[in-house]
Amino acid sequence: QVQLVESGGGLVQPGESLKLSCTAHGNIFSISAMGWYRQAPGQARERVAVRTTGGQETYAASVKGRFTITRDHTRLHTVHLEMNGLKPEDTAVYFCYANQVVTMDPVQNNDYWGPGTQVTVSA
């Protein structure tokens, strides 16, 4: 079984920064990509930033230039989302996502979601 553990959400004022972290735990052989989605009340879940194992990064237009997704080179299967210049419209529950996670014993290939962490931007 694979679990995604998120941390770093909270309440900040507009213009401030937050850093989210996500680690995938389990008997993992490989992961194709990891990233972050978010869902605001009454809205659909949207992709924020995704990073492939090969290093390709994609960002939502609304966060490009403000958010950066990085791989942690000291902790296996860990990504961070550095969020700068936060705006009230960034308020949402942020979900970590792991794509094509190959596990051993048993051998499986699945996608996984974290439970979500709340980010609130308010004056």
mmCIF file of C-alpha atoms in Angstrom:
data_model
loop_
_atom_site.group_PDB
_atom_site.id
_atom_site.type_symbol
_atom_site.label_atom_id
_atom_site.label_comp_id
_atom_site.label_asym_id
_atom_site.label_seq_id
_atom_site.Cartn_x
_atom_site.Cartn_y
_atom_site.Cartn_z
ATOM 1 C CA GLN A 1 0.000 0.000 0.000
ATOM 2 C CA VAL A 2 1.176 3.525 -0.797
ATOM 3 C CA GLN A 3 0.441 6.595 1.276
ATOM 4 C CA LEU A 4 1.093 10.214 0.393
ATOM 5 C CA VAL A 5 1.892 12.364 3.429
ATOM 6 C CA GLU A 6 1.495 16.123 3.006
ATOM 7 C CA SER A 7 2.616 18.988 5.209
ATOM 8 C CA GLY A 8 2.987 22.750 5.166
ATOM 9 C CA GLY A 9 -0.476 24.210 4.750
ATOM 10 C CA GLY A 10 -1.741 27.100 6.840
ATOM 11 C CA LEU A 11 -3.101 30.620 7.022
ATOM 12 C CA VAL A 12 -1.091 33.482 5.522
ATOM 13 C CA GLN A 13 -1.676 37.047 4.414
ATOM 14 C CA PRO A 14 -1.680 38.118 0.765
ATOM 15 C CA GLY A 15 1.839 38.412 -0.627
ATOM 16 C CA GLU A 16 3.323 35.942 1.819
ATOM 17 C CA SER A 17 4.825 32.528 1.080
ATOM 18 C CA LEU A 18 4.222 28.908 2.026
ATOM 19 C CA LYS A 19 6.007 25.663 1.239
ATOM 20 C CA LEU A 20 4.108 22.394 0.864
ATOM 21 C CA SER A 21 5.833 19.020 1.045
ATOM 22 C CA CYS A 22 4.707 15.549 0.022
ATOM 23 C CA THR A 23 6.371 12.189 0.530
ATOM 24 C CA ALA A 24 5.183 8.899 -0.920
ATOM 25 C CA HIS A 25 5.619 5.977 1.479
ATOM 26 C CA GLY A 26 5.468 2.288 0.610
ATOM 27 C CA ASN A 27 7.262 -0.478 -1.212
ATOM 28 C CA ILE A 28 7.763 1.736 -4.259
ATOM 29 C CA PHE A 29 9.835 0.793 -7.277
ATOM 30 C CA SER A 30 9.206 3.914 -9.346
ATOM 31 C CA ILE A 31 6.930 6.928 -9.781
ATOM 32 C CA SER A 32 6.285 8.548 -13.145
ATOM 33 C CA ALA A 33 5.340 11.985 -11.832
ATOM 34 C CA MET A 34 4.351 13.804 -8.641
ATOM 35 C CA GLY A 35 2.550 17.046 -8.241
ATOM 36 C CA TRP A 36 -0.144 19.160 -6.667
ATOM 37 C CA TYR A 37 -3.777 19.829 -7.418
ATOM 38 C CA ARG A 38 -6.131 22.135 -5.545
ATOM 39 C CA GLN A 39 -9.834 22.454 -4.971
ATOM 40 C CA ALA A 40 -11.606 25.560 -3.755
ATOM 41 C CA PRO A 41 -15.136 25.370 -2.283
ATOM 42 C CA GLY A 42 -17.712 24.847 -5.008
ATOM 43 C CA GLN A 43 -15.091 24.452 -7.708
ATOM 44 C CA ALA A 44 -13.586 21.545 -9.598
ATOM 45 C CA ARG A 45 -10.186 20.175 -8.675
ATOM 46 C CA GLU A 46 -7.496 21.776 -10.836
ATOM 47 C CA ARG A 47 -3.892 20.906 -11.555
ATOM 48 C CA VAL A 48 -1.418 23.340 -10.006
ATOM 49 C CA ALA A 49 2.024 21.912 -10.755
ATOM 50 C CA VAL A 50 3.408 18.547 -11.798
ATOM 51 C CA ARG A 51 6.973 17.313 -12.113
ATOM 52 C CA THR A 52 7.918 14.148 -13.999
ATOM 53 C CA THR A 53 10.755 11.884 -12.954
ATOM 54 C CA GLY A 54 12.599 13.149 -16.006
ATOM 55 C CA GLY A 55 12.408 16.701 -14.688
ATOM 56 C CA GLN A 56 9.671 18.135 -16.890
ATOM 57 C CA GLU A 57 7.531 20.648 -15.018
ATOM 58 C CA THR A 58 4.102 22.011 -15.886
ATOM 59 C CA TYR A 59 2.216 24.780 -14.112
ATOM 60 C CA ALA A 60 -1.261 26.220 -14.183
ATOM 61 C CA ALA A 61 -1.268 29.621 -15.865
ATOM 62 C CA SER A 62 -2.600 31.203 -12.685
ATOM 63 C CA VAL A 63 0.468 30.191 -10.651
ATOM 64 C CA LYS A 64 3.256 30.349 -13.224
ATOM 65 C CA GLY A 65 6.053 32.593 -12.011
ATOM 66 C CA ARG A 66 4.835 32.438 -8.412
ATOM 67 C CA PHE A 67 4.910 28.716 -7.589
ATOM 68 C CA THR A 68 7.821 26.317 -8.031
ATOM 69 C CA ILE A 69 7.746 22.538 -7.746
ATOM 70 C CA THR A 70 10.985 20.847 -6.785
ATOM 71 C CA ARG A 71 12.232 17.345 -6.123
ATOM 72 C CA ASP A 72 13.916 16.658 -2.801
ATOM 73 C CA HIS A 73 17.277 15.039 -3.503
ATOM 74 C CA THR A 74 17.758 14.009 0.116
ATOM 75 C CA ARG A 75 14.422 12.285 0.690
ATOM 76 C CA LEU A 76 13.147 9.597 -1.659
ATOM 77 C CA HIS A 77 9.840 10.180 -3.440
ATOM 78 C CA THR A 78 9.423 13.702 -2.048
ATOM 79 C CA VAL A 79 8.365 16.884 -3.792
ATOM 80 C CA HIS A 80 7.892 20.416 -2.540
ATOM 81 C CA LEU A 81 5.717 23.255 -3.768
ATOM 82 C CA GLU A 82 7.097 26.676 -2.955
ATOM 83 C CA MET A 83 4.318 29.241 -3.195
ATOM 84 C CA ASN A 84 5.282 32.906 -3.312
ATOM 85 C CA GLY A 85 3.166 36.004 -3.721
ATOM 86 C CA LEU A 86 0.089 34.198 -2.458
ATOM 87 C CA LYS A 87 -3.295 35.678 -3.362
ATOM 88 C CA PRO A 88 -6.732 35.163 -1.820
ATOM 89 C CA GLU A 89 -7.721 33.213 -4.933
ATOM 90 C CA ASP A 90 -5.046 30.643 -4.072
ATOM 91 C CA THR A 91 -7.156 29.608 -1.089
ATOM 92 C CA ALA A 92 -8.021 25.923 -1.477
ATOM 93 C CA VAL A 93 -7.329 22.436 -0.257
ATOM 94 C CA TYR A 94 -4.111 21.288 -1.903
ATOM 95 C CA PHE A 95 -3.763 17.606 -2.784
ATOM 96 C CA CYS A 96 -0.555 15.772 -3.519
ATOM 97 C CA TYR A 97 -0.747 13.399 -6.503
ATOM 98 C CA ALA A 98 1.522 10.552 -7.568
ATOM 99 C CA ASN A 99 1.157 9.209 -11.098
ATOM 100 C CA GLN A 100 1.928 5.656 -12.213
ATOM 101 C CA VAL A 101 3.350 4.403 -8.948
ATOM 102 C CA VAL A 102 4.895 0.977 -9.477
ATOM 103 C CA THR A 103 5.059 -1.097 -6.308
ATOM 104 C CA MET A 104 6.733 -4.400 -5.576
ATOM 105 C CA ASP A 105 5.188 -7.446 -3.893
ATOM 106 C CA PRO A 106 2.612 -7.338 -5.240
ATOM 107 C CA VAL A 107 3.599 -5.675 -8.480
ATOM 108 C CA GLN A 108 1.032 -2.974 -9.210
ATOM 109 C CA ASN A 109 0.796 0.317 -11.093
ATOM 110 C CA ASN A 110 -1.641 2.856 -9.642
ATOM 111 C CA ASP A 111 -2.193 6.563 -9.089
ATOM 112 C CA TYR A 112 -2.502 7.916 -5.551
ATOM 113 C CA TRP A 113 -3.806 11.023 -3.815
ATOM 114 C CA GLY A 114 -2.933 12.557 -0.487
ATOM 115 C CA PRO A 115 -5.672 13.554 1.994
ATOM 116 C CA GLY A 116 -5.194 17.267 1.302
ATOM 117 C CA THR A 117 -3.850 20.251 3.231
ATOM 118 C CA GLN A 118 -5.663 23.561 3.634
ATOM 119 C CA VAL A 119 -4.072 26.761 2.358
ATOM 120 C CA THR A 120 -5.881 29.978 3.293
ATOM 121 C CA VAL A 121 -4.785 33.394 2.077
ATOM 122 C CA SER A 122 -6.589 36.193 3.857
ATOM 123 C CA ALA A 123 -5.917 39.613 5.291
#
